[in-house]
mmCIF file of C-alpha atoms in Angstrom:
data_model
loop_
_atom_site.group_PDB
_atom_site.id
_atom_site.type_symbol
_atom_site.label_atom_id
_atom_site.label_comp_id
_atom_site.label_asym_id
_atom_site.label_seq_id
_atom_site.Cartn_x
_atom_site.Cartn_y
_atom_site.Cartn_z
ATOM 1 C CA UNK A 288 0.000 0.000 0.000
ATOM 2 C CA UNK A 289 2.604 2.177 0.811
ATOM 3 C CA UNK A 290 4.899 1.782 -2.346
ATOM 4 C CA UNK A 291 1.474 2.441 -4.602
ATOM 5 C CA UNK A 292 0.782 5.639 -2.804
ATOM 6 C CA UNK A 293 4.891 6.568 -3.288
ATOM 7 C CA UNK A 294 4.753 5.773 -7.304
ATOM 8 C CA UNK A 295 1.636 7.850 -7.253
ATOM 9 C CA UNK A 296 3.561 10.900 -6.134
ATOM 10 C CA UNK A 297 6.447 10.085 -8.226
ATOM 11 C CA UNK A 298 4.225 10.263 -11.248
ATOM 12 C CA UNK A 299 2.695 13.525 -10.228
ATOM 13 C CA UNK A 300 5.855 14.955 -9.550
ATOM 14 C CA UNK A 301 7.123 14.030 -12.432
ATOM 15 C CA UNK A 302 3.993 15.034 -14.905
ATOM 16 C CA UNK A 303 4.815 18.770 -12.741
ATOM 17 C CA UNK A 304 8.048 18.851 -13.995
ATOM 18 C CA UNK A 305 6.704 17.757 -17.781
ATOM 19 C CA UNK A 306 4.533 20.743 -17.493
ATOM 20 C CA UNK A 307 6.401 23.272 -16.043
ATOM 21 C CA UNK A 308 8.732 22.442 -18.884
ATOM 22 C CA UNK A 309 6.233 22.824 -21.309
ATOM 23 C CA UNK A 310 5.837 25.851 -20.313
ATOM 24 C CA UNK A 311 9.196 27.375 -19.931
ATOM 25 C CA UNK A 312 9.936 26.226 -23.308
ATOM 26 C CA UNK A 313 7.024 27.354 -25.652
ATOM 27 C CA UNK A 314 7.256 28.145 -28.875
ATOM 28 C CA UNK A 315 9.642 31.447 -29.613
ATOM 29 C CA UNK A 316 7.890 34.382 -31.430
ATOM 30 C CA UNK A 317 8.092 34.531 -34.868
ATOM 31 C CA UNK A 318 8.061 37.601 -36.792
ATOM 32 C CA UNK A 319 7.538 38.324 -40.769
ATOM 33 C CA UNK A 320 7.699 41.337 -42.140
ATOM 34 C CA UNK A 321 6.001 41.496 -46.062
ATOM 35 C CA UNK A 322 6.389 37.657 -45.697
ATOM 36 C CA UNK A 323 10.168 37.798 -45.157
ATOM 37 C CA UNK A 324 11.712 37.527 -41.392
ATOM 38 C CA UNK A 325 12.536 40.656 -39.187
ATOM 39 C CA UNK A 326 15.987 41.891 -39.555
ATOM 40 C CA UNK A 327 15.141 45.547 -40.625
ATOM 41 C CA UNK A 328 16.758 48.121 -38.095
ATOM 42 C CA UNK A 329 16.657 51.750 -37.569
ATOM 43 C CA UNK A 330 19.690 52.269 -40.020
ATOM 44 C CA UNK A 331 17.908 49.927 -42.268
ATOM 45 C CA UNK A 332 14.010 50.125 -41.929
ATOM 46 C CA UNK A 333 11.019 48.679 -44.292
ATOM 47 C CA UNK A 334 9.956 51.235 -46.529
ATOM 48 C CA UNK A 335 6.552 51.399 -47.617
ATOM 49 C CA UNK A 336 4.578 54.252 -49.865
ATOM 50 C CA UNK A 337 2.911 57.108 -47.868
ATOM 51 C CA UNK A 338 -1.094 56.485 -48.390
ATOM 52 C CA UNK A 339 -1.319 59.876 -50.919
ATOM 53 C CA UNK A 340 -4.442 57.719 -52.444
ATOM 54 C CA UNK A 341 -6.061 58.508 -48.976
ATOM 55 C CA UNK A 342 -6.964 54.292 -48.954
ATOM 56 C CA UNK A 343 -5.491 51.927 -46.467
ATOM 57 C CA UNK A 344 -4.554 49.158 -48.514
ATOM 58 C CA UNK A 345 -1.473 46.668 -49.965
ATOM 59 C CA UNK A 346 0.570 49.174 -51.843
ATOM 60 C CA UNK A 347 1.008 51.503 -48.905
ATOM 61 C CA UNK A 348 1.000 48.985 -45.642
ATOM 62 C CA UNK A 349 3.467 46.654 -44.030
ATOM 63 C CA UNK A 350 1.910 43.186 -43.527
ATOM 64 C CA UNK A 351 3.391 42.230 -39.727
ATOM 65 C CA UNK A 352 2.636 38.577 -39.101
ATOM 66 C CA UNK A 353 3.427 36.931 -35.750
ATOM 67 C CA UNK A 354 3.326 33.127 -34.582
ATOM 68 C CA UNK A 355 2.645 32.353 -31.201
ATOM 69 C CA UNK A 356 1.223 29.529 -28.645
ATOM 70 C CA UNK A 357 -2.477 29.010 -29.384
ATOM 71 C CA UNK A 358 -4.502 31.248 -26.475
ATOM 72 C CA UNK A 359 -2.051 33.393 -25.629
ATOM 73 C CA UNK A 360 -1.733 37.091 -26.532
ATOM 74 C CA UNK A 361 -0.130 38.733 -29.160
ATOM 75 C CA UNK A 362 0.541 42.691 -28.751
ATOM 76 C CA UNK A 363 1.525 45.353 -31.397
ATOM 77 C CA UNK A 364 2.318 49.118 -29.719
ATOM 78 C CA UNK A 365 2.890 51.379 -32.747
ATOM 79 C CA UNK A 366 5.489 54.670 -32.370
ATOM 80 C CA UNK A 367 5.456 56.731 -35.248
ATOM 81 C CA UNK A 368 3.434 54.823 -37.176
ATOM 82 C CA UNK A 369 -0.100 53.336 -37.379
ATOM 83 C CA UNK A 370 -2.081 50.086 -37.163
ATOM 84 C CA UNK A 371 -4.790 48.569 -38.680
ATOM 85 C CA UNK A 372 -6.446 44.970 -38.500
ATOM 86 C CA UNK A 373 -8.071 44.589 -41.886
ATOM 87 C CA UNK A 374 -7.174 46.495 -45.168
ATOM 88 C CA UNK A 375 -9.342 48.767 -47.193
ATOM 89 C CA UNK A 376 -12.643 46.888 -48.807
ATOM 90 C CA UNK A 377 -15.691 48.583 -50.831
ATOM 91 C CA UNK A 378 -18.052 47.541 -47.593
ATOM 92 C CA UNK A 379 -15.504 48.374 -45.107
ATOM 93 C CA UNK A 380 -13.540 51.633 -45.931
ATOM 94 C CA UNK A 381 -9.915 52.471 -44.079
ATOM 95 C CA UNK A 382 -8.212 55.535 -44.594
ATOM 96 C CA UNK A 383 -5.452 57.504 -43.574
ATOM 97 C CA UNK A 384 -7.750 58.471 -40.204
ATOM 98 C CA UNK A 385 -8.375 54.688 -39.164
ATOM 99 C CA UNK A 386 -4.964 53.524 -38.047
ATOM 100 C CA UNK A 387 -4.423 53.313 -34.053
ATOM 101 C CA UNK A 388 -1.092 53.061 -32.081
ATOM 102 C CA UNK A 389 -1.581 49.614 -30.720
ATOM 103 C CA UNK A 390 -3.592 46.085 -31.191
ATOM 104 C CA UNK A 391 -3.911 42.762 -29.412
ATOM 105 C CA UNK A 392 -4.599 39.755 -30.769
ATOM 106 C CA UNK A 393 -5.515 36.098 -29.039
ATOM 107 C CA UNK A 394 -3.311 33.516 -31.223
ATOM 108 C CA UNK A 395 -5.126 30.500 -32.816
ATOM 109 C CA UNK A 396 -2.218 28.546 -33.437
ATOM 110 C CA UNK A 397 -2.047 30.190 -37.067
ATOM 111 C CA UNK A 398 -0.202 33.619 -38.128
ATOM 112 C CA UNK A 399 -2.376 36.821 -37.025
ATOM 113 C CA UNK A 400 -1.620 39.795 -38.793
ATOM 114 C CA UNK A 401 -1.449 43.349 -38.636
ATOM 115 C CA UNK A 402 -0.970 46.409 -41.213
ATOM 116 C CA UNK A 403 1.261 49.204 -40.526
ATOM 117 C CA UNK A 404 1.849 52.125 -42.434
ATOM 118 C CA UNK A 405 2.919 55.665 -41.897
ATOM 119 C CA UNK A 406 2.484 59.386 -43.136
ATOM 120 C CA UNK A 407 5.973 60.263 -42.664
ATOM 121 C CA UNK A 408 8.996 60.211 -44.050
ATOM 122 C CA UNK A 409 10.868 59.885 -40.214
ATOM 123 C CA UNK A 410 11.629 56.265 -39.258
ATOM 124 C CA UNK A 411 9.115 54.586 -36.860
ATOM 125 C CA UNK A 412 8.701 51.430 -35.454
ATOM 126 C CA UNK A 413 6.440 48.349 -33.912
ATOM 127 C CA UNK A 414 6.901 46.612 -31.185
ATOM 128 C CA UNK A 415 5.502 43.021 -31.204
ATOM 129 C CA UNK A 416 4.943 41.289 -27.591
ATOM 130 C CA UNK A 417 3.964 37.776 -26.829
ATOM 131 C CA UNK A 418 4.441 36.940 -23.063
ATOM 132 C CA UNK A 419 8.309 37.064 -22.357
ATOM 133 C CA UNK A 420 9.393 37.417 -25.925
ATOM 134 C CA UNK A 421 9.577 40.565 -28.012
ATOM 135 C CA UNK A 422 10.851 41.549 -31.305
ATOM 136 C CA UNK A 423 10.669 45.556 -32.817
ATOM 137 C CA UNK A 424 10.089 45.948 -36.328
ATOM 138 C CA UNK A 425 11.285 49.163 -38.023
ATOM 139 C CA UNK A 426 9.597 51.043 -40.716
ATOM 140 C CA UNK A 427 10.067 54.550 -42.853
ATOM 141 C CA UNK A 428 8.243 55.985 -45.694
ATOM 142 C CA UNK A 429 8.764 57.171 -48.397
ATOM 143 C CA UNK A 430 7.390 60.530 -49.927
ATOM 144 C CA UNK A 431 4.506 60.724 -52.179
ATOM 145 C CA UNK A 432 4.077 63.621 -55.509
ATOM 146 C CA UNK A 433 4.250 67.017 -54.754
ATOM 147 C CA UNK A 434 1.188 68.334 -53.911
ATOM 148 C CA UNK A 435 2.257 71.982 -51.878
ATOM 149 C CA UNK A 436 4.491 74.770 -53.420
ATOM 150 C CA UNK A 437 6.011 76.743 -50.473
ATOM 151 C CA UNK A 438 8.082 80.216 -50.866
ATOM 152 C CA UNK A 439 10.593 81.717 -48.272
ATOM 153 C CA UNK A 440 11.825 85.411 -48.429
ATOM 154 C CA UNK A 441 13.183 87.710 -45.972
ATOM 155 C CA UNK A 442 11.091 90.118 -44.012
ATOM 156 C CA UNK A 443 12.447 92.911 -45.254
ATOM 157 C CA UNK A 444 15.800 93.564 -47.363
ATOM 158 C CA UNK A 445 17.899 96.915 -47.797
ATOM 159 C CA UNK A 446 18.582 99.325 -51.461
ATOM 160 C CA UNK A 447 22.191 97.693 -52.930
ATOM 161 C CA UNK A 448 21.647 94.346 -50.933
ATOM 162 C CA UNK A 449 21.333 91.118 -53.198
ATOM 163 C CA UNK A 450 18.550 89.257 -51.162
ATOM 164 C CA UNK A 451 17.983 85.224 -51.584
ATOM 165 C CA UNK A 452 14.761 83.372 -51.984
ATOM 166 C CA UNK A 453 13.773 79.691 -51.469
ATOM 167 C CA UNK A 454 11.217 77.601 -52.720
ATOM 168 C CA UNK A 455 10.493 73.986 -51.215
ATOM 169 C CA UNK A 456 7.950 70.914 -52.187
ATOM 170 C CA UNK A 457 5.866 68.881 -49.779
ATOM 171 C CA UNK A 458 3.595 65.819 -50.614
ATOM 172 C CA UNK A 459 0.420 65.915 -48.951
ATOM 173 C CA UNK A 460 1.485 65.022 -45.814
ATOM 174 C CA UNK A 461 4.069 67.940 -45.713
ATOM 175 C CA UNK A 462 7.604 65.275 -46.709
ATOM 176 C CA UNK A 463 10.209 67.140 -48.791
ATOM 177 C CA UNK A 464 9.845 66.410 -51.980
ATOM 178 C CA UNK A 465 13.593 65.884 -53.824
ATOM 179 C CA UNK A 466 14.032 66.643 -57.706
ATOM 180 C CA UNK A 467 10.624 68.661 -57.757
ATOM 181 C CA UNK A 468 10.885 71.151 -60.730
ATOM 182 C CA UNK A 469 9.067 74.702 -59.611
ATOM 183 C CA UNK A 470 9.470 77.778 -61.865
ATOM 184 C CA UNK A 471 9.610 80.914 -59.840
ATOM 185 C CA UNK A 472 8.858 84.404 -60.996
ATOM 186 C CA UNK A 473 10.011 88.363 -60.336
ATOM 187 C CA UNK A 474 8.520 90.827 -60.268
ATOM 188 C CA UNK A 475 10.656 94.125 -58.860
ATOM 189 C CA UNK A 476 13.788 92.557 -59.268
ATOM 190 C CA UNK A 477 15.506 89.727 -61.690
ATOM 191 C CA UNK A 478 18.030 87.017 -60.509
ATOM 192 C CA UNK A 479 21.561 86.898 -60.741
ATOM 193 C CA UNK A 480 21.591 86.692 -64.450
ATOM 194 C CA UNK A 481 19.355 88.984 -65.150
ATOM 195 C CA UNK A 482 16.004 86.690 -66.319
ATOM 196 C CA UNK A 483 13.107 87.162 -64.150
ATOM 197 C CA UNK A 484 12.004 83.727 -64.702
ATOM 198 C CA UNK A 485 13.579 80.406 -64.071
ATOM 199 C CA UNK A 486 13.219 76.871 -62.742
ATOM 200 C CA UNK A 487 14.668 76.138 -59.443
ATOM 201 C CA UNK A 488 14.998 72.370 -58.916
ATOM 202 C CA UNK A 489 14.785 71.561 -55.157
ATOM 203 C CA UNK A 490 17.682 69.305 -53.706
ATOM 204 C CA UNK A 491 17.712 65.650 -53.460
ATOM 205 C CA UNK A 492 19.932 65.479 -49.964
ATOM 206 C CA UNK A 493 20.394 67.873 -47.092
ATOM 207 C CA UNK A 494 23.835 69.075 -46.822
ATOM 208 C CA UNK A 495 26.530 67.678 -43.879
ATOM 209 C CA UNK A 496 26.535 70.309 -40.458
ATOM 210 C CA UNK A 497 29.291 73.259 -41.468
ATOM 211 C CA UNK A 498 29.274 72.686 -45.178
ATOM 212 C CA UNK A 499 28.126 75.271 -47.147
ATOM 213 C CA UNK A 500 26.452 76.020 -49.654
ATOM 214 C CA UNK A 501 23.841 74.751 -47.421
ATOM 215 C CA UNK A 502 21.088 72.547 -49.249
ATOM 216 C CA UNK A 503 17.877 70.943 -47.528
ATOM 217 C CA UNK A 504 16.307 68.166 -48.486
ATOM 218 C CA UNK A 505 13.198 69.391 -50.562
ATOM 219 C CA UNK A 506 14.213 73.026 -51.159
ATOM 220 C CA UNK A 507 16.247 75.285 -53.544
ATOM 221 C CA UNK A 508 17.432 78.700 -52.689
ATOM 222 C CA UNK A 509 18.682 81.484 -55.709
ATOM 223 C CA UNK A 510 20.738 84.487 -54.976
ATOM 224 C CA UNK A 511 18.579 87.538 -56.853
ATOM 225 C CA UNK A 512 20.634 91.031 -58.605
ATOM 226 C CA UNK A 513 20.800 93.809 -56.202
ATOM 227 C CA UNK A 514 18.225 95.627 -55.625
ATOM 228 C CA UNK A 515 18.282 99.245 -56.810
ATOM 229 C CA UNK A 516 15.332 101.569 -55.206
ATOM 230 C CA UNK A 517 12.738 101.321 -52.073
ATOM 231 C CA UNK A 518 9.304 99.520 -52.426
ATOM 232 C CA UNK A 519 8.633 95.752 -53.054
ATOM 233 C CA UNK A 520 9.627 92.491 -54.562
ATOM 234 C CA UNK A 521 6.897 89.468 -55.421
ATOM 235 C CA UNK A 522 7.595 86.130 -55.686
ATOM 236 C CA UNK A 523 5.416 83.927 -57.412
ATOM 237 C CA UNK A 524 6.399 80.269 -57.115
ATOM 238 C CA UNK A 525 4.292 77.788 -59.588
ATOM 239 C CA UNK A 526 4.549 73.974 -60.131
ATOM 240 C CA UNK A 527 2.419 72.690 -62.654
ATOM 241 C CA UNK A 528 2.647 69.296 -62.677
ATOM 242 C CA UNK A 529 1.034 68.812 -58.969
ATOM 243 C CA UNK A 530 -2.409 67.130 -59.448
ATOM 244 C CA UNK A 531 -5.778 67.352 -57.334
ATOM 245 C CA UNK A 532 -5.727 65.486 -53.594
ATOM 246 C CA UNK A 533 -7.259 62.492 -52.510
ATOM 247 C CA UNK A 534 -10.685 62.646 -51.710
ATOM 248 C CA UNK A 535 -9.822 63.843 -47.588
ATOM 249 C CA UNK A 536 -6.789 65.024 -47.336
ATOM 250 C CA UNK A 537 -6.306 68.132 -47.848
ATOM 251 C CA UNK A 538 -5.900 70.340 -50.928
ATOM 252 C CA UNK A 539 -2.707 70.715 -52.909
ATOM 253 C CA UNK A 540 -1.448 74.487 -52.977
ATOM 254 C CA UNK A 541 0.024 74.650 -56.688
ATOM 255 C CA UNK A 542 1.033 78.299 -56.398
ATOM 256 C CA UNK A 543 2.402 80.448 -53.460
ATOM 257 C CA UNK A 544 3.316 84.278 -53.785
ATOM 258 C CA UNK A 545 4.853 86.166 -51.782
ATOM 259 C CA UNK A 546 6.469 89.594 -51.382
ATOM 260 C CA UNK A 547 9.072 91.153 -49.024
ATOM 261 C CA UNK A 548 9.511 95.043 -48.536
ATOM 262 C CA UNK A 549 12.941 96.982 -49.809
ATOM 263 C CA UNK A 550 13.667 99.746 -47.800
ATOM 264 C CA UNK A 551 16.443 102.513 -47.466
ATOM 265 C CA UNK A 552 18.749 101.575 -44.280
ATOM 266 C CA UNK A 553 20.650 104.863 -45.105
ATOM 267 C CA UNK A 554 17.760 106.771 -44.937
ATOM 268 C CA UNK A 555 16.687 105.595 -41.988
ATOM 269 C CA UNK A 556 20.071 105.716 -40.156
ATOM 270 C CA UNK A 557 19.705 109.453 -40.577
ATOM 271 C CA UNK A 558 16.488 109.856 -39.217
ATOM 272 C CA UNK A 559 17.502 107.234 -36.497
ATOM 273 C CA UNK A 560 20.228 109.450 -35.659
ATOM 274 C CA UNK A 561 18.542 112.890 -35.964
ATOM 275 C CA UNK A 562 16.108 111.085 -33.601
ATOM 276 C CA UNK A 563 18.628 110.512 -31.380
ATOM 277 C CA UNK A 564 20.283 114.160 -31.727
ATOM 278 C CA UNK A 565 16.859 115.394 -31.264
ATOM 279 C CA UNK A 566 16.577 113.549 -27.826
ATOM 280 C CA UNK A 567 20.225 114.419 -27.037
ATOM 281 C CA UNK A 568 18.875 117.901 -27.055
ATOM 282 C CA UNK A 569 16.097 117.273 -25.158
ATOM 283 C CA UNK A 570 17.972 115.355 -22.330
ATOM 284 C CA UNK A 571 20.567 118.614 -22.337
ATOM 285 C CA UNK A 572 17.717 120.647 -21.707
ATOM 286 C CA UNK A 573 16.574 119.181 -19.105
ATOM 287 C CA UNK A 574 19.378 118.726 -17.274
ATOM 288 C CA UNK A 575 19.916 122.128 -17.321
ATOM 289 C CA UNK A 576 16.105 122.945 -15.898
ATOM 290 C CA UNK A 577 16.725 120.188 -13.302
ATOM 291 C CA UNK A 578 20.005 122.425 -12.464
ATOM 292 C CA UNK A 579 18.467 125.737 -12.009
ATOM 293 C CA UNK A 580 15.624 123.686 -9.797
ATOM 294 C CA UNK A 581 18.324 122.393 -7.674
ATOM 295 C CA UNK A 582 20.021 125.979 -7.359
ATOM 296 C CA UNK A 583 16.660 127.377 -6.903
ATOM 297 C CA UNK A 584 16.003 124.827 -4.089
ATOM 298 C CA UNK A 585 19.275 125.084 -2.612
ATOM 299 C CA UNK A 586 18.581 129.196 -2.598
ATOM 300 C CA UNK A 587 15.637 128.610 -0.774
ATOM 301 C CA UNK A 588 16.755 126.224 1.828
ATOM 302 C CA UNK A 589 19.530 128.289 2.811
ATOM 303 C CA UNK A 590 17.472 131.817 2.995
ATOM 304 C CA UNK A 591 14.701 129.594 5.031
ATOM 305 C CA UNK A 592 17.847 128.233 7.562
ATOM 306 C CA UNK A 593 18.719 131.844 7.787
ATOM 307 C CA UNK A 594 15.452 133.040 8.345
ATOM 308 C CA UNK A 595 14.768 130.406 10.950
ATOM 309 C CA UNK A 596 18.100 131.287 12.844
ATOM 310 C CA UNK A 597 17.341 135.085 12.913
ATOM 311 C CA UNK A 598 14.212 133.931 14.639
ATOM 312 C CA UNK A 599 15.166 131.590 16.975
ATOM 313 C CA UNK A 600 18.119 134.368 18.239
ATOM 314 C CA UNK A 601 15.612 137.049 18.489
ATOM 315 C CA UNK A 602 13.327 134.778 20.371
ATOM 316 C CA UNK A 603 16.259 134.072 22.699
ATOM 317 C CA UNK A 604 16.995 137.501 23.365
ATOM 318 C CA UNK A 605 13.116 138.153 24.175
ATOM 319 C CA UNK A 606 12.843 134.989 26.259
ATOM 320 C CA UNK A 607 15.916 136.434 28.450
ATOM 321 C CA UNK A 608 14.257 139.827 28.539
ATOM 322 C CA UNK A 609 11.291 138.473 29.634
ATOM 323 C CA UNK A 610 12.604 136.760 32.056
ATOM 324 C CA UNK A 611 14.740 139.581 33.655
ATOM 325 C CA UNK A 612 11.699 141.533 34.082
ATOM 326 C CA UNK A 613 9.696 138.924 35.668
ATOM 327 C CA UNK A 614 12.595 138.389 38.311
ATOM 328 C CA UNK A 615 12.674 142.373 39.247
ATOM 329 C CA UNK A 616 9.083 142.115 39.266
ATOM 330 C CA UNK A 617 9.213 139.352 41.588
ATOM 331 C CA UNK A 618 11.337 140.913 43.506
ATOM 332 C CA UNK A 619 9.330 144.013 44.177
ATOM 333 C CA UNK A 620 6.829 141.906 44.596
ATOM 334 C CA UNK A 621 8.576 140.043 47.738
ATOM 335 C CA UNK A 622 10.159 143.830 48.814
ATOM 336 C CA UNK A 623 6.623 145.041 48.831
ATOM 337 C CA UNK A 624 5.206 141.648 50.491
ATOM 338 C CA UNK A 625 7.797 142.474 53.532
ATOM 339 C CA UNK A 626 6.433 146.019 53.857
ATOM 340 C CA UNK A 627 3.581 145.141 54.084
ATOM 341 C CA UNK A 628 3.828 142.273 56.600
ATOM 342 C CA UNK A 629 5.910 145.096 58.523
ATOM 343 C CA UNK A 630 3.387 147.636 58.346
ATOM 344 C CA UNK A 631 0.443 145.187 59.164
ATOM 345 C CA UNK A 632 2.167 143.735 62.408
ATOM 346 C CA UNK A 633 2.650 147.447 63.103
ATOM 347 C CA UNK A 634 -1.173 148.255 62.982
ATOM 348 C CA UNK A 635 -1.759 145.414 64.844
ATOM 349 C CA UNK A 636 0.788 146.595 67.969
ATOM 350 C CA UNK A 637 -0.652 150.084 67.877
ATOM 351 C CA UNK A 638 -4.106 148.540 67.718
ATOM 352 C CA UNK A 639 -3.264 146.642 70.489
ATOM 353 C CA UNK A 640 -2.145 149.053 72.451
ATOM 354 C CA UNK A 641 -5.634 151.292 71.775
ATOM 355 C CA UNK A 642 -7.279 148.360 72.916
ATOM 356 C CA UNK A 643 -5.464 148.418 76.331
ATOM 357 C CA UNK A 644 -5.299 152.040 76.783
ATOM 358 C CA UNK A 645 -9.313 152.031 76.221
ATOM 359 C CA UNK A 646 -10.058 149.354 78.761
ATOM 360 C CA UNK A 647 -7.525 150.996 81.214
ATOM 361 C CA UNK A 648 -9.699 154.272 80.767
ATOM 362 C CA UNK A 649 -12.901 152.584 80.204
ATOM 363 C CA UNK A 650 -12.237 150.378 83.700
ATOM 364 C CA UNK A 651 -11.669 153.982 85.890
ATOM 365 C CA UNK A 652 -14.443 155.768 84.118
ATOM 366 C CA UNK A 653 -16.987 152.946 85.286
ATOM 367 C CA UNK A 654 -15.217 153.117 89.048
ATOM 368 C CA UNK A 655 -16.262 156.445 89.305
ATOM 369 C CA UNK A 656 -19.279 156.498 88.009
ATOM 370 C CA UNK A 657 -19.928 153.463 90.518
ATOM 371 C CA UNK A 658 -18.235 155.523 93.040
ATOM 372 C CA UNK A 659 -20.997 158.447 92.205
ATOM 373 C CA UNK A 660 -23.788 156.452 91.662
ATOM 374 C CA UNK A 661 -23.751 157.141 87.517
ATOM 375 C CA UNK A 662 -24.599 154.375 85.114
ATOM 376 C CA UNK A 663 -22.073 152.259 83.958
ATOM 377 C CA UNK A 664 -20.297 151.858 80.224
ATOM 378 C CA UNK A 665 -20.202 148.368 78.093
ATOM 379 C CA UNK A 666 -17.417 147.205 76.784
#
């Protein structure tokens, strides 16, 4: 009984370790690319056509198809570039507006795939997930036809200055356009050799850093004669061979014109610096007002500290004045104070003494008048 229960947990064991190894060793990730396997990289991407035709379909996506273990899931994340699951059909339209940055799919066993494509001519990329594997698939496109005429000019350019003009291409999508015939023409001013008309054939590389003449990628610049008097200069840049836009996108510009104003630096020097004699002048001035305010202040100050000292001496002397007369007057005041205490306890003796005198008198009149019988005086 007890080696049947220990072969029992053998096998289990053993159909764990079958399964874990099943696991750990599922079938790798694989990756086409247009039916081929990934090796593209960012120095060498897939190319595909920008959609120009405004329709999602073969001839401007990237077919991505990726294997995987049957129920698990398969994710694309899109930078720079777009996805779709299905390509264009009469019933089921895609355009250039449909695509999204990322998709997941649930493998069946079987390849699923996904369509990328792109409206620039900048290098993008897709990154394609399942579980612990991972594989990035690089893509670029490639510019469509012309379909916008753009013209560059300075703001504004001087009399005797030889001003240069550029003129670019764009597809629809705004990518330089290389090798795109545009005839440009003057009017105001001629170029270099004198025509007023001539095809400028924008460049089919953009020049190193530091190298000069600089090109760009898409654009042509010309050098025009020197310009002789004040006023303006149009340039009208045409390319006739661009053709109407897809239905939805938007529409081609076959024409641009342009002008940029010549003006008379000289001139405008001078009156720049008469300007600036003019508020020389003005400054002068008025540092010469502010001078005869600060003299006129300073005048002022000094009579009103003068002022102000007279005052305060003449108040002084008063003060001291006053204040000698109030001491003789106190003085009298205490001399006459004595006096009169004097002269009061002086009327007071004699009074005194009138008193006495009187009762003395007053006493022997009423003895005799007792003595003879005679009424009496009161006191």
């Amino acid at each position: 009984m007890k080696v049947t229960k220990k072969i029992a947990i053998a096998t289990a064991a053993a159909l764990a370790i079958v399964g874990v190894s099943t696991v750990a060793h599922a079938t790798p990730l694989a990756v086409t690319v247009a039916g081929v396997a990934n090796t593209t990289t960012t120095a060498a991407p897939k190319t595909v056509a920008v959609p120009v035709s405004n329709v999602i379909d073969s001839s401007n996506t990237v077919a991505l198809a990726a294997t995987a273990d049957t129920g698990t899931v398969v994710s694309f994340v899109a930078s720079g570039v777009k996805l779709v699951s299905a390509l264009n059909t009469t019933l089921a339209p895609v355009s250039s507006t449909s695509g999204v940055s990322s998709i997941s799919v649930t493998s069946t066993g079987v390849a699923a795939t996904v369509y990328a494509y792109t409206t620039s001519v900048a290098v993008g990329s897709v990154t394609i997930t399942n579980g612990a594997y991972s594989t990035i698939v690089y893509i670029q496109g490639t510019a469509g036809p012309a379909a916008n005429v753009i013209a560059t000019v300075p703001g504004s350019v001087a009399v005797n200055t030889a001003p240069t003009i550029s003129v670019s291409a764009t597809d629809v999508f705004g990518n330089p356009v290389a090798s795109e015939p545009i005839s440009v023409t003057l009017i105001g001013a001629t170029f270099s050799d004198a025509s007023i008309t001539k095809t400028l054939t924008t460049s089919a590389v953009t020049s190193a850093a530091g190298v000069t003449p600089v090109t760009v990628l898409g654009s042509v610049s010309s050098t025009l004669s020197p310009v002789t008097s004040v006023g303006s200069i149009s340039v009208l840049a045409t390319d006739t061979s661009i053709a109407a836009t897809a239905v939805g996108l938007s529409a081609a510009v076959k024409s641009a014109l342009i002008s940029v104003s010549v003006t008379d630096l000289s001139a405008q020097i001078a009156a720049l610096n008469a300007q600036i004699a003019s508020l020389n002048a003005q400054v002068a001035s008025l540092n010469s007002q502010l001078a005869s305010a600060n003299a006129a202040t300073a005048k002022a100050t000094s009579d009103a500290v003068n002022a102000a000292t007279s005052a305060a001496t003449t108040l002084a002397a008063e003060k001291a004045a006053h204040a000698a007369d109030l001491a003789s007057a106190k003085s009298a005041s205490d001399a006459a104070t004595t006096a009169l205490t004097l002269e009061k306890a002086a009327h007071a003796a004699d009074l005194a003494n009138s008193n006495k005198s009187y009762l003395a008198l007053l006493a022997k009149y009423n003895a005799l008048a007792k003595r003879f019988k005679q009424p009496q005086l009161k006191k």
